[in-house]
Amino acid sequence: MKLLKSVNKIAIILPYKEIYSENFSGAASIWVKDYFKKSILSNSTYIYGSLDKGLKPITKNFTNLNISDYSFSKTKNYIKKFYIDHLKKDFDIIEIHNRPEYLNFLIGKKIKSKLIFFFHNNPQDIRGSKTVKERINILEKTDKIFFVSLWTKKKFFENLPFSNKSNCEILYPSMSKIKKFNSNKKKQIVFTGKLNSSKGYDLFGKAIIKILDKHKDWSAIVAGNEPREKYKFKHKRLKIYPWLPHKKILQIYNDSSISVVPSRWEEPFGRTALESSSRGCATIISNRGGLSETTDYCYVLDSLNSKSLYEALKKLINNENLRKKLQTQGFKNVKHTIRANTQLIDSAREKLIHNFNLNFIKNK
């Protein structure tokens, strides 16, 4: 399909707690940034979020809906602020990320804009889409719904009287390929993300101390934080960093030999596995949620405990052929590329507006 760039104005609404800034960006911000930069419609796309003073947005075309002055009802005031701005700009398409409450508010206002919604998490865990009734209402009144994985889509349709609808599609988090594989990788193992038990950090910590004690020429890097859980894993060859900018994380993956994603939580997708595999890490994952959809070249844990993780790490360290096979195949065969998937979403936008314009003409 040839894109005609016929879309006039698109608004993208991030969750108000999502920090659209380089040093603090989460999965939704990275998703929006990646697709925005590659889209042929970026010049007519406007991103809405909430940033504190002193923080710089990752891209251009950002509007700050700062609600720091509000003590209560921040969600309502955030989407109300957007709605007021929308009345001035009259967007053709409004895209909402991971907050059904925002979507339901706009549906209630009976706006004329086409509505696209993106589920980044299990719909049954998000306020506004937990019940069957709420999800059916979203299906009937939203023009297009995207899910970050097949697993997430299945959770949406669970207990519904049907398993699919024509306005639903999967749009994976994606990566740009890099041209050159790093053949001088360090003997380094990496864990990034929230340092909590849901992400399996406790399992990683126990396993990595034993690995570093046994394999003196290997080291490990951890990058992340978690104020609600405290773990004190210490080793002279284990470096623990606070939250790092996304570019720095990708560079760590590029330098490292092995990455570990041992989540207990049912990951809606598991971006860290996609990223580390694409940068040539031999990636170890648990078989939880959408993690298995991230890459076809990884080591899947047969059971989720520190002993199983220790054995997996030991196997990849001792079996250089297996380690290098996972590294090179993951690097060469990035499963979800930003170029291809950006064309998919731009085509969906074009189609919505084309149909909207035709209907508008017919109804005149």
Coordinates of C-alpha atoms in Angstrom, one line a residue:
M1 CA 0.0 0.0 0.0
K2 CA 1.4 3.4 -1.0
L3 CA 1.1 5.9 1.8
L4 CA -0.3 9.2 0.6
K5 CA 0.4 11.4 3.7
S6 CA -3.2 12.4 3.7
V7 CA -3.6 12.5 7.4
N8 CA -3.9 16.1 8.8
K9 CA -3.4 15.9 12.5
I10 CA -2.7 13.1 14.9
A11 CA -2.6 13.3 18.7
I12 CA -0.8 10.7 20.8
I13 CA -1.7 10.6 24.5
L14 CA 0.8 9.0 26.9
P15 CA -0.2 7.9 30.5
Y16 CA 0.4 11.0 32.7
K17 CA 2.9 9.1 34.8
E18 CA 5.0 8.1 31.8
I19 CA 8.1 10.3 31.6
Y20 CA 8.8 11.2 28.0
S21 CA 12.4 12.1 28.6
E22 CA 15.6 10.5 27.6
N23 CA 17.0 9.6 31.0
F24 CA 13.7 8.3 32.5
S25 CA 11.7 6.9 29.6
G26 CA 9.7 3.7 30.2
A27 CA 8.4 1.1 27.7
A28 CA 5.5 3.2 26.4
S29 CA 7.7 6.3 25.9
I30 CA 10.3 4.3 24.0
W31 CA 7.5 2.7 21.9
V32 CA 6.1 6.2 20.9
K33 CA 9.5 7.7 20.3
D34 CA 10.6 4.8 18.0
Y35 CA 7.5 4.9 15.9
F36 CA 7.3 8.7 15.8
K37 CA 10.9 9.0 14.4
K38 CA 10.2 6.5 11.6
S39 CA 6.7 7.6 10.7
I40 CA 6.2 9.5 7.4
L41 CA 3.4 11.3 9.4
S42 CA 5.6 12.6 12.2
N43 CA 5.3 16.3 11.1
S44 CA 1.5 16.1 11.6
T45 CA 1.8 14.1 14.9
Y46 CA 1.6 15.7 18.3
I47 CA 2.6 13.9 21.5
Y48 CA 0.9 14.7 24.9
G49 CA 2.4 13.9 28.2
S50 CA 3.3 15.3 31.6
L51 CA 6.9 16.4 32.4
D52 CA 8.2 18.2 35.5
K53 CA 10.1 21.4 35.0
G54 CA 13.7 20.8 33.8
L55 CA 13.0 17.7 31.9
K56 CA 13.4 17.8 28.1
P57 CA 11.1 15.7 25.9
I58 CA 12.7 13.0 23.7
T59 CA 11.3 14.3 20.4
K60 CA 9.8 17.4 18.9
N61 CA 6.0 18.1 18.7
F62 CA 5.6 17.5 22.5
T63 CA 2.9 19.2 24.5
N64 CA 3.3 19.2 28.3
L65 CA 0.0 18.7 30.2
N66 CA 1.6 19.3 33.5
I67 CA -0.7 18.5 36.4
S68 CA 1.7 18.9 39.3
D69 CA -0.5 21.7 40.8
Y70 CA -3.4 19.2 41.2
S71 CA -3.5 17.2 44.5
F72 CA -6.5 15.1 43.5
S73 CA -8.2 13.6 40.4
K74 CA -4.9 13.9 38.4
T75 CA -6.2 11.4 35.8
K76 CA -9.4 13.3 35.2
N77 CA -7.6 16.7 35.1
Y78 CA -4.9 15.3 32.7
I79 CA -7.4 14.1 30.1
K80 CA -9.6 17.2 30.6
K81 CA -6.6 19.4 29.7
F82 CA -6.0 17.4 26.6
Y83 CA -9.7 17.6 25.6
I84 CA -9.6 21.4 25.9
D85 CA -6.6 21.5 23.6
H86 CA -8.3 19.1 21.2
L87 CA -11.2 21.5 20.8
K88 CA -8.8 24.1 19.5
K89 CA -6.9 21.7 17.1
D90 CA -9.6 19.3 16.0
F91 CA -7.4 16.2 15.5
D92 CA -8.3 13.7 12.8
I93 CA -6.9 10.8 14.9
I94 CA -6.4 10.5 18.6
E95 CA -4.2 7.6 19.8
I96 CA -4.3 6.6 23.5
H97 CA -1.7 4.5 25.1
N98 CA -2.6 2.0 27.9
R99 CA -5.2 4.1 29.7
P100 CA -8.8 3.0 28.9
E101 CA -10.0 5.8 31.3
Y102 CA -8.8 8.4 28.8
L103 CA -10.5 6.5 26.0
N104 CA -13.8 6.2 27.8
F105 CA -13.7 9.9 28.7
L106 CA -13.3 10.9 25.0
I107 CA -16.0 8.4 23.9
G108 CA -18.3 10.0 26.4
K109 CA -17.6 13.4 24.8
K110 CA -18.7 12.0 21.5
I111 CA -15.7 13.5 19.7
K112 CA -15.5 13.2 15.9
S113 CA -11.9 12.1 15.8
K114 CA -11.0 8.6 14.9
L115 CA -9.8 6.7 18.0
I116 CA -6.9 4.3 18.2
F117 CA -6.0 2.5 21.4
F118 CA -2.8 0.7 22.4
F119 CA -2.7 -2.0 25.1
H120 CA 0.8 -2.3 26.6
N121 CA -0.4 -4.4 29.5
N122 CA -2.9 -7.1 30.4
P123 CA -6.2 -5.4 29.7
Q124 CA -7.8 -7.3 32.6
D125 CA -5.4 -5.5 35.0
I126 CA -6.1 -2.0 33.8
R127 CA -8.9 0.2 35.2
G128 CA -11.5 0.8 32.5
S129 CA -11.0 -2.6 30.7
K130 CA -11.1 -5.1 33.5
T131 CA -14.7 -6.4 33.0
V132 CA -16.2 -8.1 29.9
K133 CA -18.7 -5.2 29.6
E134 CA -15.9 -2.6 29.6
R135 CA -13.9 -4.5 26.9
I136 CA -17.0 -5.0 24.7
N137 CA -17.7 -1.3 25.0
I138 CA -14.1 -0.5 23.9
L139 CA -14.4 -2.9 21.0
E140 CA -17.7 -1.3 19.7
K141 CA -16.6 2.3 20.1
T142 CA -12.9 2.3 19.2
D143 CA -11.9 2.5 15.5
K144 CA -8.7 0.5 15.9
I145 CA -7.1 -1.4 18.8
F146 CA -3.5 -2.5 18.8
F147 CA -1.9 -5.0 21.2
V148 CA 1.8 -5.3 22.0
S149 CA 1.6 -9.1 21.7
L150 CA -0.6 -12.1 20.9
W151 CA -0.7 -12.9 24.6
T152 CA -2.0 -9.4 25.4
K153 CA -4.7 -9.8 22.7
K154 CA -5.8 -13.1 24.1
K155 CA -6.2 -11.7 27.5
F156 CA -8.4 -9.0 26.1
F157 CA -10.7 -11.5 24.5
E158 CA -10.7 -13.9 27.4
N159 CA -14.3 -14.7 28.5
L160 CA -15.7 -12.6 25.6
P161 CA -18.3 -14.3 23.3
F162 CA -15.8 -14.0 20.4
S163 CA -12.1 -14.3 20.0
N164 CA -11.3 -11.6 17.4
K165 CA -12.7 -8.5 15.7
S166 CA -11.7 -6.8 12.5
N167 CA -10.6 -3.6 14.3
C168 CA -8.0 -5.5 16.4
E169 CA -4.4 -6.1 15.4
I170 CA -1.0 -6.8 17.0
L171 CA 1.7 -4.2 16.8
Y172 CA 4.9 -5.3 18.5
P173 CA 7.5 -3.1 20.2
S174 CA 10.2 -3.0 17.6
M175 CA 13.9 -2.4 17.0
S176 CA 16.1 -0.9 14.4
K177 CA 18.8 -3.3 13.3
I178 CA 22.4 -2.3 13.6
K179 CA 24.8 -3.1 10.8
K180 CA 27.8 -4.7 12.6
F181 CA 27.9 -7.5 15.1
N182 CA 30.3 -6.8 18.0
S183 CA 32.7 -9.7 17.7
N184 CA 34.7 -8.5 20.7
K185 CA 32.1 -9.0 23.3
K186 CA 33.1 -8.9 27.0
K187 CA 32.6 -11.9 29.2
Q188 CA 29.8 -10.0 30.8
I189 CA 26.2 -10.9 31.9
V190 CA 23.6 -8.2 32.1
F191 CA 20.2 -7.7 33.9
T192 CA 18.2 -4.5 33.3
G193 CA 14.8 -3.3 34.5
K194 CA 12.9 -3.2 37.8
L195 CA 15.0 -4.9 40.5
N196 CA 12.1 -6.8 42.1
S197 CA 10.9 -10.4 42.5
S198 CA 8.3 -10.0 39.7
K199 CA 11.1 -9.4 37.2
G200 CA 13.1 -12.3 38.8
Y201 CA 15.9 -10.1 40.2
D202 CA 16.1 -12.2 43.4
L203 CA 16.7 -15.3 41.2
F204 CA 19.3 -13.5 39.2
G205 CA 21.1 -12.2 42.3
K206 CA 21.4 -15.7 43.9
A207 CA 22.5 -17.3 40.6
I208 CA 25.0 -14.6 39.5
I209 CA 27.0 -14.6 42.8
K210 CA 27.6 -18.4 42.4
I211 CA 28.5 -17.9 38.7
L212 CA 31.0 -15.1 39.5
D213 CA 32.6 -17.2 42.3
K214 CA 33.1 -20.1 39.9
H215 CA 34.0 -18.2 36.7
K216 CA 36.7 -15.7 37.6
D217 CA 37.0 -14.2 34.1
W218 CA 33.3 -13.2 33.9
S219 CA 31.6 -10.1 35.3
A220 CA 28.0 -8.8 35.6
I221 CA 26.1 -5.6 35.2
V222 CA 22.8 -4.6 36.7
A223 CA 20.9 -1.5 35.7
G224 CA 17.6 -0.5 37.3
N225 CA 15.9 0.4 40.5
E226 CA 13.0 -0.6 42.8
P227 CA 12.3 1.5 45.9
R228 CA 9.7 -1.0 47.2
E229 CA 12.1 -4.0 47.4
K230 CA 15.6 -4.1 48.7
Y231 CA 18.2 -6.7 47.7
K232 CA 21.9 -6.6 48.7
F233 CA 23.7 -8.7 46.2
K234 CA 27.4 -7.9 46.3
H235 CA 30.4 -9.1 44.4
K236 CA 33.6 -7.4 43.3
R237 CA 32.8 -8.2 39.7
L238 CA 29.1 -7.2 39.9
K239 CA 28.3 -3.5 39.1
I240 CA 24.9 -2.2 40.0
Y241 CA 23.8 1.0 38.3
P242 CA 20.6 3.1 38.9
W243 CA 18.3 3.7 36.0
L244 CA 20.3 4.5 32.9
P245 CA 19.3 6.2 29.6
H246 CA 17.9 3.9 27.0
K247 CA 20.9 4.5 24.6
K248 CA 23.3 3.5 27.4
I249 CA 21.3 0.3 28.0
L250 CA 21.5 -0.6 24.3
Q251 CA 25.3 -0.1 24.4
I252 CA 25.6 -2.4 27.4
Y253 CA 23.8 -5.1 25.5
N254 CA 26.0 -4.5 22.5
D255 CA 29.1 -5.0 24.7
S256 CA 27.8 -8.0 26.7
S257 CA 27.7 -11.7 26.0
I258 CA 24.6 -12.9 27.9
S259 CA 21.4 -11.2 29.0
V260 CA 18.9 -12.5 31.5
V261 CA 15.2 -11.9 31.6
P262 CA 13.8 -14.4 34.3
S263 CA 10.4 -12.7 34.9
R264 CA 7.9 -14.3 37.2
W265 CA 5.4 -11.8 36.1
E266 CA 3.5 -12.5 32.9
E267 CA 5.2 -10.0 30.7
P268 CA 2.8 -8.4 28.2
F269 CA 5.7 -8.5 25.8
G270 CA 9.2 -8.2 27.3
R271 CA 11.1 -5.4 25.5
T272 CA 14.4 -6.2 27.2
A273 CA 14.6 -9.6 25.6
L274 CA 14.0 -8.1 22.1
E275 CA 16.6 -5.4 22.7
S276 CA 19.3 -7.6 24.1
S277 CA 18.8 -10.3 21.4
S278 CA 18.9 -7.7 18.7
R279 CA 22.3 -6.5 20.0
G280 CA 23.8 -9.9 20.0
C281 CA 23.3 -11.1 23.5
A282 CA 22.7 -14.8 24.2
T283 CA 19.4 -14.1 25.9
I284 CA 17.9 -16.3 28.7
I285 CA 14.2 -15.9 29.3
S286 CA 11.4 -17.4 31.3
N287 CA 8.3 -18.6 29.5
R288 CA 5.9 -16.0 30.9
G289 CA 3.3 -14.0 29.1
G290 CA 4.6 -12.6 25.8
L291 CA 8.3 -13.2 26.4
S292 CA 8.4 -16.1 23.9
E293 CA 7.2 -13.6 21.2
T294 CA 10.3 -11.4 21.5
T295 CA 12.8 -13.5 19.7
D296 CA 13.1 -17.0 18.1
Y297 CA 16.7 -17.3 19.3
C298 CA 17.0 -17.5 23.0
Y299 CA 17.5 -19.9 25.9
V300 CA 14.1 -20.6 27.7
L301 CA 14.4 -21.7 31.3
D302 CA 12.8 -25.1 31.9
S303 CA 11.8 -24.0 35.5
L304 CA 11.8 -20.7 37.2
N305 CA 14.2 -20.8 40.1
S306 CA 17.8 -19.7 40.9
K307 CA 19.2 -23.2 40.4
S308 CA 17.7 -23.5 36.9
L309 CA 19.0 -20.0 36.0
Y310 CA 22.5 -20.9 37.4
E311 CA 22.6 -24.0 35.2
A312 CA 21.5 -22.0 32.1
L313 CA 24.2 -19.5 32.7
K314 CA 26.8 -22.2 33.3
K315 CA 25.8 -23.9 30.1
L316 CA 26.1 -20.7 28.0
I317 CA 29.5 -19.9 29.6
N318 CA 30.9 -23.4 29.0
N319 CA 29.4 -24.0 25.6
E320 CA 30.9 -21.3 23.5
N321 CA 29.3 -22.7 20.3
L322 CA 25.8 -22.5 21.7
R323 CA 26.4 -19.0 23.1
K324 CA 27.7 -17.6 19.8
K325 CA 24.9 -19.3 17.9
L326 CA 22.3 -17.5 20.0
Q327 CA 24.2 -14.3 19.7
T328 CA 24.6 -14.2 16.0
Q329 CA 21.2 -15.6 15.1
G330 CA 19.5 -13.2 17.4
F331 CA 21.4 -10.3 15.9
K332 CA 20.7 -11.4 12.3
N333 CA 17.1 -12.2 12.8
V334 CA 15.5 -9.4 14.7
K335 CA 11.9 -10.5 14.9
H336 CA 10.2 -7.1 15.1
T337 CA 11.7 -4.3 13.1
I338 CA 10.7 -0.7 13.4
R339 CA 10.7 0.0 9.7
A340 CA 8.2 -2.7 8.8
N341 CA 5.9 -2.1 11.7
T342 CA 5.9 1.7 11.2
Q343 CA 4.5 1.1 7.7
L344 CA 1.8 -1.0 9.3
I345 CA 0.6 1.7 11.7
D346 CA 0.9 4.5 9.1
S347 CA -1.2 2.4 6.7
A348 CA -3.8 1.9 9.5
R349 CA -3.9 5.7 10.1
E350 CA -4.2 6.4 6.4
K351 CA -7.1 3.9 6.0
L352 CA -9.0 5.4 8.9
I353 CA -8.8 8.9 7.5
H354 CA -9.6 7.8 4.0
N355 CA -12.7 6.0 5.2
F356 CA -13.6 9.0 7.4
N357 CA -13.3 11.4 4.5
L358 CA -15.4 9.2 2.2
N359 CA -18.1 8.9 4.9
F360 CA -18.0 12.7 5.5
I361 CA -18.5 13.4 1.8
K362 CA -21.4 10.9 1.5
N363 CA -23.1 12.4 4.5
K364 CA -23.0 16.0 3.3

